[in-house]
């Protein structure tokens, strides 16, 4: 029977020879991740079940990234509550306030393995499909059942495969590609589908750029984002894990597979305009829009190559006096690499604020919030009303290149200028 990547992984996890879209399977979970914001409810729900111990403390990852360091008494108490849970349950993989954003730290630390099923109490868990896993966000009560049993049921999703072809132009990146796709099919255009990214353009992308693609699968309604394993994947995993793994590929004649062809030869930098991620326009249509803040970071575009692109544009220049620019590396590992390469000096000299690895203003609950009437240009993944502070503020989404160029000019700017 011909199957998609998603079908093959879920079949294997459920101990089945085959499965197909629409069927219900009970999957064995390989990795279960929760963080400081959603973790407390997951734990409290688990405690209500009445089970004394989690099913496997080696397969649970607890991470603090949303409100780090604690920005309120409530956040501090949440941290204390989760640390107590980690100690009591002897959770092996605990990353306190110092490591960074969960969707960057998990792959860095070798928790993301091709062919495995990964769940997290965060909607952007779909990022990890960039390494050939089936990864998806779940609710806190679902996570409680995973903690207790190590299992979770899924309806097997259909797959939409984006065959991306063409050569990306100057200062056009995977963020522009995925924003363009979302703009075409809409925020609900791939509802409960596995969004698989293929084609030569995807093959040419770095792992970091593929992570950005899969990260935003949820923004088109997708259940997960996925990229087939290749040599780049294998090279990324070297030194991060010693586990053996299965590299599944989609059969082109699978019944549940739909293919969309995307030509990026003439693609220009893309901007998601307020207040929806599918309100996407070319940068030339919004060029000149005044901004108050630029946020370079998040689980979408806070990786080393994003910082490198931004630093290249900012070197020897100054952030506009009318703009606050926040630079937040996605992890401590990236922060260290950026320091070694001198990128942080470029940002500081340009007048940007460099913060500790965390989610920053992305969730609208930590540093860098927007006031009423203010406008932000952000490399993150969502721009709903109130997402980064006041519901009367506006958030535009872009790549790191657009963000850096715009910080200099004080208005949305085409980096190709």
CSV table of C-alpha atoms in Angstrom, one decimal:
chain,number,residue,atom,x,y,z
A,1,UNK,CA,0.0,0.0,0.0
A,2,UNK,CA,1.4,3.4,-1.0
A,3,UNK,CA,1.5,5.9,1.9
A,4,UNK,CA,2.7,9.4,2.8
A,5,UNK,CA,5.4,10.2,5.3
A,6,UNK,CA,2.8,11.0,7.9
A,7,UNK,CA,0.9,7.8,7.4
A,8,UNK,CA,4.1,5.7,7.5
A,9,UNK,CA,5.3,7.3,10.8
A,10,UNK,CA,1.9,7.0,12.5
A,11,UNK,CA,1.5,3.4,11.3
A,12,UNK,CA,4.9,2.5,12.7
A,13,UNK,CA,4.2,4.3,16.0
A,14,UNK,CA,0.9,2.4,16.4
A,15,UNK,CA,2.4,-0.9,15.5
A,16,UNK,CA,0.6,-1.3,12.2
A,17,UNK,CA,1.8,-2.4,8.8
A,18,UNK,CA,-0.2,0.3,7.1
A,19,UNK,CA,-2.8,3.0,7.8
A,20,UNK,CA,-4.5,5.7,5.7
A,21,UNK,CA,-5.9,9.2,6.1
A,22,UNK,CA,-9.1,9.4,8.2
A,23,UNK,CA,-8.3,6.4,10.3
A,24,UNK,CA,-7.9,6.6,14.1
A,25,UNK,CA,-4.6,5.3,15.5
A,26,UNK,CA,-3.3,5.0,19.0
A,27,UNK,CA,0.3,6.2,18.7
A,28,UNK,CA,3.2,5.5,21.1
A,29,UNK,CA,4.8,8.9,21.8
A,30,UNK,CA,8.5,9.1,21.5
A,31,UNK,CA,9.0,12.7,22.9
A,32,UNK,CA,6.6,14.8,25.0
A,33,UNK,CA,7.6,18.4,25.5
A,34,UNK,CA,6.0,21.1,27.8
A,35,UNK,CA,7.2,24.5,28.9
A,36,UNK,CA,6.8,27.1,31.6
A,37,UNK,CA,3.6,28.6,30.2
A,38,UNK,CA,1.6,25.5,29.4
A,39,UNK,CA,3.4,23.0,31.7
A,40,UNK,CA,1.6,23.9,35.0
A,41,UNK,CA,-1.9,23.0,33.6
A,42,UNK,CA,-0.5,19.8,32.0
A,43,UNK,CA,1.0,18.8,35.4
A,44,UNK,CA,-2.2,19.7,37.3
A,45,UNK,CA,-4.3,17.7,34.9
A,46,UNK,CA,-1.9,14.8,35.2
A,47,UNK,CA,-2.2,14.9,39.0
A,48,UNK,CA,-6.0,14.7,38.8
A,49,UNK,CA,-5.7,11.4,36.9
A,50,UNK,CA,-4.2,9.8,40.1
A,51,UNK,CA,-1.1,8.2,38.6
A,52,UNK,CA,1.9,8.5,40.8
A,53,UNK,CA,4.6,8.4,38.2
A,54,UNK,CA,4.9,9.5,34.6
A,55,UNK,CA,5.1,6.7,32.0
A,56,UNK,CA,8.8,7.4,31.1
A,57,UNK,CA,10.8,10.3,32.6
A,58,UNK,CA,13.5,9.8,29.8
A,59,UNK,CA,11.0,10.7,27.1
A,60,UNK,CA,9.7,13.9,28.7
A,61,UNK,CA,11.3,17.3,28.0
A,62,UNK,CA,10.6,20.3,30.2
A,63,UNK,CA,11.8,23.7,29.1
A,64,UNK,CA,11.5,27.2,30.4
A,65,UNK,CA,11.4,29.7,27.5
A,66,UNK,CA,8.3,31.9,27.4
A,67,UNK,CA,8.7,34.0,30.6
A,68,UNK,CA,12.4,33.8,31.3
A,69,UNK,CA,13.7,35.2,33.5
A,70,UNK,CA,10.4,35.3,35.4
A,71,UNK,CA,8.7,38.6,34.7
A,72,UNK,CA,6.0,38.4,37.4
A,73,UNK,CA,5.2,36.7,40.6
A,74,UNK,CA,2.9,34.3,38.8
A,75,UNK,CA,5.7,33.3,36.4
A,76,UNK,CA,8.1,32.8,39.2
A,77,UNK,CA,5.6,30.5,41.0
A,78,UNK,CA,5.0,28.6,37.8
A,79,UNK,CA,8.8,28.0,37.5
A,80,UNK,CA,8.9,26.8,41.1
A,81,UNK,CA,6.0,24.5,40.5
A,82,UNK,CA,7.5,22.9,37.4
A,83,UNK,CA,10.9,22.5,39.0
A,84,UNK,CA,9.3,20.6,41.9
A,85,UNK,CA,7.5,18.3,39.3
A,86,UNK,CA,10.8,17.7,37.5
A,87,UNK,CA,12.5,16.7,40.7
A,88,UNK,CA,9.7,14.5,42.0
A,89,UNK,CA,9.3,12.7,38.7
A,90,UNK,CA,13.0,12.5,38.0
A,91,UNK,CA,12.6,14.1,34.5
A,92,UNK,CA,15.9,13.5,32.8
A,93,UNK,CA,15.7,16.3,30.2
A,94,UNK,CA,15.1,19.6,32.0
A,95,UNK,CA,16.2,22.9,30.6
A,96,UNK,CA,15.8,25.8,33.0
A,97,UNK,CA,15.8,29.5,32.1
A,98,UNK,CA,19.2,29.5,30.4
A,99,UNK,CA,18.9,27.4,27.2
A,100,UNK,CA,16.4,29.2,25.0
A,101,UNK,CA,13.3,28.5,22.9
A,102,UNK,CA,11.9,25.0,23.0
A,103,UNK,CA,11.7,24.5,19.2
A,104,UNK,CA,15.3,25.3,18.8
A,105,UNK,CA,16.7,23.6,21.9
A,106,UNK,CA,14.9,20.2,21.2
A,107,UNK,CA,16.7,19.6,17.9
A,108,UNK,CA,20.0,21.0,19.2
A,109,UNK,CA,20.0,18.6,22.1
A,110,UNK,CA,19.2,15.6,20.0
A,111,UNK,CA,15.6,15.1,21.1
A,112,UNK,CA,14.2,15.3,17.5
A,113,UNK,CA,14.7,12.0,15.6
A,114,UNK,CA,13.4,11.2,12.1
A,115,UNK,CA,10.5,8.8,12.0
A,116,UNK,CA,9.4,9.5,15.6
A,117,UNK,CA,6.2,11.0,17.0
A,118,UNK,CA,6.8,14.2,19.0
A,119,UNK,CA,4.1,16.1,20.8
A,120,UNK,CA,4.4,19.4,22.7
A,121,UNK,CA,2.0,21.8,24.5
A,122,UNK,CA,2.9,24.5,22.0
A,123,UNK,CA,1.3,24.9,18.6
A,124,UNK,CA,4.6,25.4,16.8
A,125,UNK,CA,5.9,21.9,17.7
A,126,UNK,CA,5.3,21.3,14.0
A,127,UNK,CA,8.8,22.8,13.5
A,128,UNK,CA,10.4,19.5,14.3
A,129,UNK,CA,9.0,17.9,11.1
A,130,UNK,CA,11.9,19.6,9.4
A,131,UNK,CA,14.0,16.7,10.5
A,132,UNK,CA,11.6,14.0,9.2
A,133,UNK,CA,9.6,13.5,12.4
A,134,UNK,CA,5.8,13.7,12.9
A,135,UNK,CA,5.6,16.6,15.3
A,136,UNK,CA,2.5,18.4,16.5
A,137,UNK,CA,1.1,20.6,19.2
A,138,UNK,CA,-1.4,19.2,21.7
A,139,UNK,CA,-3.5,20.6,24.6
A,140,UNK,CA,-2.5,20.4,28.2
A,141,UNK,CA,-5.1,17.7,29.1
A,142,UNK,CA,-3.9,15.6,26.2
A,143,UNK,CA,-0.4,16.0,27.5
A,144,UNK,CA,-1.6,14.8,30.9
A,145,UNK,CA,-2.7,11.5,29.3
A,146,UNK,CA,0.6,11.2,27.5
A,147,UNK,CA,2.4,11.7,30.8
A,148,UNK,CA,0.3,8.9,32.3
A,149,UNK,CA,0.2,6.4,29.4
A,150,UNK,CA,2.8,7.4,26.8
A,151,UNK,CA,0.1,7.1,24.2
A,152,UNK,CA,-2.3,9.4,22.3
A,153,UNK,CA,-4.8,8.9,19.6
A,154,UNK,CA,-4.7,10.7,16.2
A,155,UNK,CA,-6.8,10.9,13.2
A,156,UNK,CA,-4.3,10.2,10.4
A,157,UNK,CA,-4.1,13.4,8.3
A,158,UNK,CA,-4.1,13.8,4.6
A,159,UNK,CA,-1.0,15.4,3.1
A,160,UNK,CA,-0.5,18.5,1.0
A,161,UNK,CA,2.9,18.6,-0.6
A,162,UNK,CA,4.4,21.9,-1.7
A,163,UNK,CA,6.8,21.2,-4.6
A,164,UNK,CA,8.9,24.4,-4.4
A,165,UNK,CA,11.0,25.0,-7.5
A,166,UNK,CA,13.1,27.9,-8.7
A,167,UNK,CA,16.1,30.0,-7.5
A,168,UNK,CA,15.5,32.4,-4.6
A,169,UNK,CA,16.5,35.9,-5.4
A,170,UNK,CA,18.7,38.3,-3.4
A,171,UNK,CA,17.3,38.6,0.2
A,172,UNK,CA,14.5,36.2,-0.4
A,173,UNK,CA,14.3,33.3,2.1
A,174,UNK,CA,12.2,30.4,3.3
A,175,UNK,CA,10.1,32.9,5.4
A,176,UNK,CA,9.1,34.6,2.2
A,177,UNK,CA,8.3,31.3,0.6
A,178,UNK,CA,6.0,30.1,3.4
A,179,UNK,CA,4.3,33.5,3.8
A,180,UNK,CA,3.6,33.5,0.1
A,181,UNK,CA,2.1,30.0,0.3
A,182,UNK,CA,-0.1,31.0,3.3
A,183,UNK,CA,-1.2,34.1,1.4
A,184,UNK,CA,-2.3,31.9,-1.5
A,185,UNK,CA,-4.2,29.1,0.4
A,186,UNK,CA,-5.3,31.1,3.4
A,187,UNK,CA,-4.9,30.6,7.2
A,188,UNK,CA,-7.3,27.6,6.9
A,189,UNK,CA,-6.1,26.3,3.6
A,190,UNK,CA,-4.4,23.2,5.0
A,191,UNK,CA,-6.6,22.5,8.0
A,192,UNK,CA,-5.6,19.2,9.7
A,193,UNK,CA,-3.2,18.3,6.9
A,194,UNK,CA,0.4,17.3,7.0
A,195,UNK,CA,2.2,20.1,5.1
A,196,UNK,CA,5.1,18.5,3.4
A,197,UNK,CA,7.7,20.7,1.7
A,198,UNK,CA,9.7,19.3,-1.2
A,199,UNK,CA,11.2,20.3,-4.5
A,200,UNK,CA,14.7,21.4,-5.4
A,201,UNK,CA,14.4,24.8,-3.6
A,202,UNK,CA,13.6,23.0,-0.3
A,203,UNK,CA,16.5,20.6,-0.9
A,204,UNK,CA,18.8,23.6,-1.4
A,205,UNK,CA,17.7,25.2,1.9
A,206,UNK,CA,19.7,24.8,5.1
A,207,UNK,CA,18.1,23.0,8.1
A,208,UNK,CA,17.5,26.3,9.7
A,209,UNK,CA,15.5,27.5,6.7
A,210,UNK,CA,13.5,24.3,6.6
A,211,UNK,CA,12.7,24.8,10.2
A,212,UNK,CA,11.1,28.1,9.3
A,213,UNK,CA,9.0,26.5,6.7
A,214,UNK,CA,7.7,23.8,9.0
A,215,UNK,CA,7.3,26.2,11.9
A,216,UNK,CA,4.5,28.0,10.0
A,217,UNK,CA,2.6,25.0,8.9
A,218,UNK,CA,0.2,25.6,11.8
A,219,UNK,CA,-0.4,29.1,10.4
A,220,UNK,CA,-2.2,27.6,7.4
A,221,UNK,CA,-4.1,25.2,9.6
A,222,UNK,CA,-1.7,22.3,9.2
A,223,UNK,CA,-1.4,19.4,11.7
A,224,UNK,CA,2.3,19.2,11.1
A,225,UNK,CA,5.1,20.4,8.8
A,226,UNK,CA,7.5,17.9,7.2
A,227,UNK,CA,10.6,17.6,5.1
A,228,UNK,CA,12.1,14.3,3.9
A,229,UNK,CA,15.4,13.3,5.4
A,230,UNK,CA,18.5,13.9,3.2
A,231,UNK,CA,22.2,14.3,3.6
A,232,UNK,CA,21.8,17.8,5.3
A,233,UNK,CA,19.5,16.2,7.8
A,234,UNK,CA,22.0,13.4,8.5
A,235,UNK,CA,24.8,15.9,8.9
A,236,UNK,CA,22.8,18.0,11.3
A,237,UNK,CA,22.0,14.9,13.5
A,238,UNK,CA,25.7,13.9,13.7
A,239,UNK,CA,27.0,14.7,17.1
A,240,UNK,CA,23.5,15.4,18.4
A,241,UNK,CA,22.2,11.9,18.7
A,242,UNK,CA,23.5,8.3,18.5
A,243,UNK,CA,20.0,6.8,18.1
A,244,UNK,CA,19.2,4.8,14.9
A,245,UNK,CA,16.3,6.1,13.0
A,246,UNK,CA,13.9,5.5,10.0
A,247,UNK,CA,14.0,8.0,7.1
A,248,UNK,CA,10.5,7.7,5.6
A,249,UNK,CA,9.6,9.2,2.2
A,250,UNK,CA,6.2,9.9,0.7
A,251,UNK,CA,5.0,7.5,-2.1
A,252,UNK,CA,4.0,9.8,-5.0
A,253,UNK,CA,0.9,7.6,-5.7
A,254,UNK,CA,-0.4,7.7,-2.1
A,255,UNK,CA,-4.2,8.2,-2.2
A,256,UNK,CA,-4.3,11.0,0.4
A,257,UNK,CA,-1.6,13.1,-1.3
A,258,UNK,CA,-2.4,16.4,-2.9
A,259,UNK,CA,0.4,18.4,-4.6
A,260,UNK,CA,0.7,22.2,-5.0
A,261,UNK,CA,3.5,23.5,-7.2
A,262,UNK,CA,5.2,26.7,-6.1
A,263,UNK,CA,7.5,28.7,-8.5
A,264,UNK,CA,9.8,31.1,-6.6
A,265,UNK,CA,11.9,32.4,-9.4
A,266,UNK,CA,10.3,35.8,-9.3
A,267,UNK,CA,9.3,35.9,-5.7
A,268,UNK,CA,10.1,39.1,-3.8
A,269,UNK,CA,10.3,39.6,0.0
A,270,UNK,CA,6.9,39.0,1.5
A,271,UNK,CA,5.1,40.8,4.4
A,272,UNK,CA,2.1,39.5,6.4
A,273,UNK,CA,0.1,42.6,7.2
A,274,UNK,CA,-2.2,43.2,10.2
A,275,UNK,CA,-4.1,41.4,11.6
A,276,UNK,CA,-3.9,38.0,9.9
A,277,UNK,CA,-1.0,35.9,8.8
A,278,UNK,CA,-2.6,35.2,5.4
A,279,UNK,CA,-2.9,39.0,4.7
A,280,UNK,CA,0.3,38.7,2.7
A,281,UNK,CA,1.7,41.4,0.3
A,282,UNK,CA,5.0,41.9,-1.5
A,283,UNK,CA,7.3,44.3,0.4
A,284,UNK,CA,7.0,46.8,-2.5
A,285,UNK,CA,3.3,47.3,-1.7
A,286,UNK,CA,3.9,48.3,2.0
A,287,UNK,CA,7.3,49.9,1.6
A,288,UNK,CA,7.5,53.1,3.6
A,289,UNK,CA,5.1,52.0,6.4
A,290,UNK,CA,6.4,53.7,9.6
A,291,UNK,CA,7.3,51.3,12.5
A,292,UNK,CA,8.1,51.7,16.2
A,293,UNK,CA,9.7,48.4,17.0
A,294,UNK,CA,11.6,45.6,15.2
A,295,UNK,CA,11.8,42.2,16.7
A,296,UNK,CA,14.5,39.8,15.3
A,297,UNK,CA,14.1,36.4,16.9
A,298,UNK,CA,11.5,33.7,17.8
A,299,UNK,CA,11.3,30.0,17.0
A,300,UNK,CA,10.7,31.1,13.3
A,301,UNK,CA,13.7,33.3,12.6
A,302,UNK,CA,16.0,33.6,15.6
A,303,UNK,CA,18.6,31.2,14.3
A,304,UNK,CA,22.2,31.8,13.4
A,305,UNK,CA,21.7,32.4,9.7
A,306,UNK,CA,19.0,34.9,10.5
A,307,UNK,CA,21.3,36.8,12.7
A,308,UNK,CA,24.1,36.6,10.1
A,309,UNK,CA,21.8,38.1,7.4
A,310,UNK,CA,20.7,40.9,9.7
A,311,UNK,CA,24.2,41.7,10.9
A,312,UNK,CA,25.4,41.9,7.3
A,313,UNK,CA,22.8,44.6,6.6
A,314,UNK,CA,23.3,46.5,9.9
A,315,UNK,CA,27.1,46.5,10.0
A,316,UNK,CA,28.4,50.1,10.1
A,317,UNK,CA,24.9,51.5,10.2
A,318,UNK,CA,22.6,52.7,13.0
A,319,UNK,CA,19.1,51.7,14.0
A,320,UNK,CA,16.7,54.6,13.5
A,321,UNK,CA,16.2,56.8,16.5
A,322,UNK,CA,12.5,56.3,16.0
A,323,UNK,CA,12.8,52.5,16.4
A,324,UNK,CA,13.4,50.1,19.2
A,325,UNK,CA,15.2,47.0,17.8
A,326,UNK,CA,15.2,43.8,19.9
A,327,UNK,CA,17.6,41.0,19.0
A,328,UNK,CA,16.8,37.7,20.7
A,329,UNK,CA,18.7,34.6,19.7
A,330,UNK,CA,16.7,31.4,19.8
A,331,UNK,CA,19.1,29.5,22.0
A,332,UNK,CA,22.2,29.8,24.1
A,333,UNK,CA,24.1,27.8,21.5
A,334,UNK,CA,23.1,30.3,18.8
A,335,UNK,CA,23.9,33.2,21.2
A,336,UNK,CA,27.4,31.7,21.8
A,337,UNK,CA,28.0,31.3,18.0
A,338,UNK,CA,26.8,34.8,17.3
A,339,UNK,CA,29.2,36.1,20.0
A,340,UNK,CA,32.1,34.2,18.5
A,341,UNK,CA,31.4,35.6,15.0
A,342,UNK,CA,31.2,39.1,16.3
A,343,UNK,CA,27.5,39.5,15.4
A,344,UNK,CA,26.5,40.8,18.8
A,345,UNK,CA,29.0,43.6,18.6
A,346,UNK,CA,27.4,44.7,15.3
A,347,UNK,CA,23.9,44.7,16.8
A,348,UNK,CA,25.0,46.6,19.9
A,349,UNK,CA,27.0,49.1,17.9
A,350,UNK,CA,24.0,49.7,15.7
A,351,UNK,CA,21.9,50.5,18.7
A,352,UNK,CA,19.9,47.3,19.0
A,353,UNK,CA,18.9,45.7,22.4
A,354,UNK,CA,20.3,42.2,22.7
A,355,UNK,CA,18.2,40.0,25.1
A,356,UNK,CA,18.7,36.6,26.6
A,357,UNK,CA,17.5,33.6,24.5
A,358,UNK,CA,13.7,33.3,25.0
A,359,UNK,CA,10.4,33.9,23.2
A,360,UNK,CA,10.5,37.6,23.9
A,361,UNK,CA,7.6,39.7,22.8
A,362,UNK,CA,6.2,37.0,20.5
A,363,UNK,CA,3.6,35.8,23.0
A,364,UNK,CA,2.6,39.2,24.1
A,365,UNK,CA,3.5,38.5,27.7
A,366,UNK,CA,7.1,39.3,28.3
A,367,UNK,CA,9.7,41.9,27.2
A,368,UNK,CA,9.1,44.4,24.4
A,369,UNK,CA,5.4,44.8,24.4
A,370,UNK,CA,3.6,47.3,22.1
A,371,UNK,CA,1.6,50.2,23.3
A,372,UNK,CA,-1.7,51.4,21.8
A,373,UNK,CA,-1.2,52.7,18.3
A,374,UNK,CA,2.3,51.3,17.9
A,375,UNK,CA,3.5,49.3,15.0
A,376,UNK,CA,6.0,46.4,15.1
A,377,UNK,CA,7.8,44.5,12.3
A,378,UNK,CA,8.6,41.0,13.6
A,379,UNK,CA,10.3,37.9,12.3
A,380,UNK,CA,7.9,35.8,14.4
A,381,UNK,CA,4.9,33.8,13.2
A,382,UNK,CA,1.7,35.5,14.3
A,383,UNK,CA,0.2,38.9,14.0
A,384,UNK,CA,-3.3,38.7,15.5
A,385,UNK,CA,-4.7,41.6,17.4
A,386,UNK,CA,-3.0,41.9,20.8
A,387,UNK,CA,-0.4,39.2,19.9
A,388,UNK,CA,2.5,41.4,21.1
A,389,UNK,CA,0.8,43.7,23.5
A,390,UNK,CA,-2.0,46.2,23.0
A,391,UNK,CA,-4.9,45.1,20.8
A,392,UNK,CA,-4.7,48.6,19.3
A,393,UNK,CA,-1.1,47.9,18.1
A,394,UNK,CA,-0.3,46.5,14.7
A,395,UNK,CA,2.2,43.7,13.8
A,396,UNK,CA,3.7,43.0,10.4
A,397,UNK,CA,5.7,39.8,9.8
A,398,UNK,CA,8.8,39.5,7.7
A,399,UNK,CA,12.2,37.8,7.2
A,400,UNK,CA,15.3,38.9,9.1
A,401,UNK,CA,16.6,40.8,6.0
A,402,UNK,CA,13.5,43.0,5.8
A,403,UNK,CA,13.6,43.5,9.6
A,404,UNK,CA,17.2,44.7,9.6
A,405,UNK,CA,16.7,47.1,6.6
A,406,UNK,CA,13.5,48.5,8.2
A,407,UNK,CA,15.2,49.1,11.5
A,408,UNK,CA,17.7,51.3,9.8
A,409,UNK,CA,15.2,53.3,7.9
A,410,UNK,CA,12.5,53.5,10.6
A,411,UNK,CA,9.9,52.2,8.1
A,412,UNK,CA,9.2,49.0,6.2
A,413,UNK,CA,12.0,48.7,3.7
A,414,UNK,CA,12.9,46.4,0.8
A,415,UNK,CA,16.3,45.0,1.7
A,416,UNK,CA,17.2,44.7,-2.0
A,417,UNK,CA,17.6,48.5,-2.0
